[in-house]
Protein backbone atom coordinates (compact mmCIF):
# COMPACT_ATOMS: atom_id res chain seq x y z
CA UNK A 1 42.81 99.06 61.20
CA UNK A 2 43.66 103.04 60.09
CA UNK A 3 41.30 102.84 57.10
CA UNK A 4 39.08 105.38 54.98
CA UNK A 5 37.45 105.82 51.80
CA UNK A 6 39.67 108.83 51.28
CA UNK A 7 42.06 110.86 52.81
CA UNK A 8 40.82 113.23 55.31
CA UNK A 9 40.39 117.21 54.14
CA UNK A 10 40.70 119.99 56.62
CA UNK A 11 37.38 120.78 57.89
CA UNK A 12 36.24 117.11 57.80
CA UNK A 13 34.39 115.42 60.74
CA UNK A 14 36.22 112.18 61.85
CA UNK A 15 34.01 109.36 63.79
CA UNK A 16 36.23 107.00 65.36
CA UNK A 17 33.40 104.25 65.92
CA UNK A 18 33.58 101.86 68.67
CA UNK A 19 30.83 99.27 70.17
CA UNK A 20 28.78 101.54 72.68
CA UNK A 21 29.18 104.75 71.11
CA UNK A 22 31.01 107.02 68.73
CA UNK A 23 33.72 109.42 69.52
CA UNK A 24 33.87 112.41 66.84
CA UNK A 25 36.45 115.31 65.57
CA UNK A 26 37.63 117.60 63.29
CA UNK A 27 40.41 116.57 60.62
CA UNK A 28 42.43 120.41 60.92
CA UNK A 29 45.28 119.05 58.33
CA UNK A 30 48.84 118.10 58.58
CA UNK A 31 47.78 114.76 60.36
CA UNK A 32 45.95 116.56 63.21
CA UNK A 33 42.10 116.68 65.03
CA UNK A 34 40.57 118.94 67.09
CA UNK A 35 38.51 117.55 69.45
CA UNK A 36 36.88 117.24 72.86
CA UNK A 37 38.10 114.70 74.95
CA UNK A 38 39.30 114.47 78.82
CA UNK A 39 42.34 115.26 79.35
CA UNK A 40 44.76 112.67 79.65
CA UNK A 41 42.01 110.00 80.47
CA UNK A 42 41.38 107.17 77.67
CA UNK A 43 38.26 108.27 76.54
CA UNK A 44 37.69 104.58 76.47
CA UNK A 45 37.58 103.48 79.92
CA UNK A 46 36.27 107.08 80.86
CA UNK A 47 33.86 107.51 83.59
CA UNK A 48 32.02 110.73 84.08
CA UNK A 49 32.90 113.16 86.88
CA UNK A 50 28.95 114.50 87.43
CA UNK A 51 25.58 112.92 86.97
CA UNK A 52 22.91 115.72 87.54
CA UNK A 53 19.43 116.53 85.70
CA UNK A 54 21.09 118.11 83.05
CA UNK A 55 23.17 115.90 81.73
CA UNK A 56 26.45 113.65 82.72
CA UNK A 57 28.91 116.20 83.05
CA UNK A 58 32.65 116.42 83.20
CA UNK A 59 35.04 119.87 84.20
CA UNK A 60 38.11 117.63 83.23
CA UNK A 61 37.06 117.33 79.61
CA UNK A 62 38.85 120.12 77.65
CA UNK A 63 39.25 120.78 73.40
CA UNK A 64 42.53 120.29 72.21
CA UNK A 65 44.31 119.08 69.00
CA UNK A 66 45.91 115.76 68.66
CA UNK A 67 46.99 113.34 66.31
CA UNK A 68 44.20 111.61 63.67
CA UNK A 69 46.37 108.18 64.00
CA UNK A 70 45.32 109.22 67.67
CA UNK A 71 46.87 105.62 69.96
CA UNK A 72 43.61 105.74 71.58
CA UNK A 73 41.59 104.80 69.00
CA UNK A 74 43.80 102.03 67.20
CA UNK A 75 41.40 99.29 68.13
CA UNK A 76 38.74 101.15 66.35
CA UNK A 77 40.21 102.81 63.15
CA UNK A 78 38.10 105.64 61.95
CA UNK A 79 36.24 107.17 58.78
CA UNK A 80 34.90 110.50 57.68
CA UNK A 81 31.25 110.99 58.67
CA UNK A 82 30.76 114.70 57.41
CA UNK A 83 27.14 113.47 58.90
CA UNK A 84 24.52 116.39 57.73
CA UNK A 85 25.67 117.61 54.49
CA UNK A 86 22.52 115.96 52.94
CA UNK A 87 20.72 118.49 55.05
CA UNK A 88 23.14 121.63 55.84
CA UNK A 89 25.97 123.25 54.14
CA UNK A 90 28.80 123.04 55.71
CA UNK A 91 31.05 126.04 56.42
CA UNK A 92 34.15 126.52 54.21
CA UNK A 93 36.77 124.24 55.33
CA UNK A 94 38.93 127.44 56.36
CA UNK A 95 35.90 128.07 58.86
CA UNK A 96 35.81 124.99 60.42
CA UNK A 97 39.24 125.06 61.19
CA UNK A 98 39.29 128.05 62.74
CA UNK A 99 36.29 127.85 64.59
CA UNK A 100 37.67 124.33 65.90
CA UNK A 101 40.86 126.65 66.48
CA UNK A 102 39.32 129.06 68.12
CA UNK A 103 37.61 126.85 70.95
CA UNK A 104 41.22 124.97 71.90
CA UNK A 105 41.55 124.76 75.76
CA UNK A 106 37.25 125.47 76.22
CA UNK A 107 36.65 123.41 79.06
CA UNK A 108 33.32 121.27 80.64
CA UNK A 109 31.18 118.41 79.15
CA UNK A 110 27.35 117.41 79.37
CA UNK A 111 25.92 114.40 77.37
CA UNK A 112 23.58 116.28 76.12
CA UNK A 113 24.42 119.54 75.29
CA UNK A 114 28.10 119.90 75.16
CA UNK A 115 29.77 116.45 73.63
CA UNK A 116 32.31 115.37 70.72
CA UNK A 117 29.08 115.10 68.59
CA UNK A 118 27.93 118.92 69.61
CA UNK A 119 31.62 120.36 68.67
CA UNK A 120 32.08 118.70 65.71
CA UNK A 121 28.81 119.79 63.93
CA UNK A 122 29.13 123.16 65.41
CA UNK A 123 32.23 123.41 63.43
CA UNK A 124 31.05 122.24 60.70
CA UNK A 125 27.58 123.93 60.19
CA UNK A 126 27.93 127.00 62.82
CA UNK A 127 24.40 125.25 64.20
CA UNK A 128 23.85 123.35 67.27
CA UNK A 129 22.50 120.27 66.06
CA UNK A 130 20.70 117.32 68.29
CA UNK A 131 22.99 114.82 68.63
CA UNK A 132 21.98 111.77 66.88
CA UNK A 133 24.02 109.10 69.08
CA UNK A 134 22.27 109.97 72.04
CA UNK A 135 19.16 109.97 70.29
CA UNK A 136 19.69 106.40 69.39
CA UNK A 137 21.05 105.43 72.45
CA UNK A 138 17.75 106.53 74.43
CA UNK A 139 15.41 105.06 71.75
CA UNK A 140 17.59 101.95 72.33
CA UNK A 141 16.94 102.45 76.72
CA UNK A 142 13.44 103.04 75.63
CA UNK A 143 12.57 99.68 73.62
CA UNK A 144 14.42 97.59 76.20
CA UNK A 145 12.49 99.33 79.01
CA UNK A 146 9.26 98.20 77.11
CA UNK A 147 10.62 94.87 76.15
CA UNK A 148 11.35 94.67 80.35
CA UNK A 149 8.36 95.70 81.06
CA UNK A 150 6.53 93.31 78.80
CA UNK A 151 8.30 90.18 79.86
CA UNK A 152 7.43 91.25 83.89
CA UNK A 153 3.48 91.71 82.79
CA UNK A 154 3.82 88.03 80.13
CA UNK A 155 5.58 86.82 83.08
CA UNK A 156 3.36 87.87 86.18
CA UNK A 157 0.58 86.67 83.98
CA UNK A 158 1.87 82.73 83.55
CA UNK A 159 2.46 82.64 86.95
CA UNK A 160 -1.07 83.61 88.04
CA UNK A 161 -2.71 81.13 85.44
């Protein structure tokens, strides 16, 4: 299921999509990613360490380079999703690389401020940019808490007539 438009370039972002979310990277060459993952957990089946206000958060989850054809993600194939182009330029590819580089072995994780998503555009655009999965996903929470919520009021209201 290892399928793309085109091959990936150094500096490239690299969404491995699956049916819940997204996980994201950076292409670094040579048949490598940089990304942030926990560490020897399959990012899959992973269950965060820390719920608080702030965020789901993990100390486990760590930076580090592994393979593109990554055995984790060969149920879900991947594609290049160099995601805000249409609205920032992107750093050289040299950049990206080394800024990817230069985070290996950063540790921590929080849903909302410090995820795949957040590395991967930081490297890219040198901005922190609002991650758009999450966005969706709460939209998403949102319209089913209002579809709940109408079904209770339709429902309390058949039962009282």
């Amino acid at each position: 299921m290892w399928h793309t438009m085109r091959k990936p370039q150094p500096g490239d972002i690299i969404k491995y999509p699956r049916k819940m979310y997204s996980h994201y990277a950076i292409c670094v060459g040579d048949g490598k990613i940089i990304h942030r993952t926990d560490a020897g957990f399959d990012p899959a089946a992973w269950v965060p360490a820390i719920s608080s206000p702030s965020g789901v958060e993990s100390h486990k989850a760590k930076i580090r380079r592994d393979p593109l054809l990554n055995p984790i993600f060969a149920d879900y194939g991947y594609e290049i999703d160099n995601m805000h182009d249409s609205k920032y330029s992107p750093l050289s590819p040299q950049k990206i690389v080394q800024e990817a580089e230069t985070l290996l072995g950063e540790l921590g994780y929080n849903i909302f401020s410090k995820n795949c998503e957040h590395f991967v555009t930081w490297c890219r655009y040198g901005k922190n940019i609002r991650c758009q999965q999450i966005t969706r996903t709460l939209q998403k929470v949102g319209d089913i808490i209002v579809e709940a919520g109408k079904t209770v009021v339709l429902g309390t209201a058949r039962c009282v007539y």
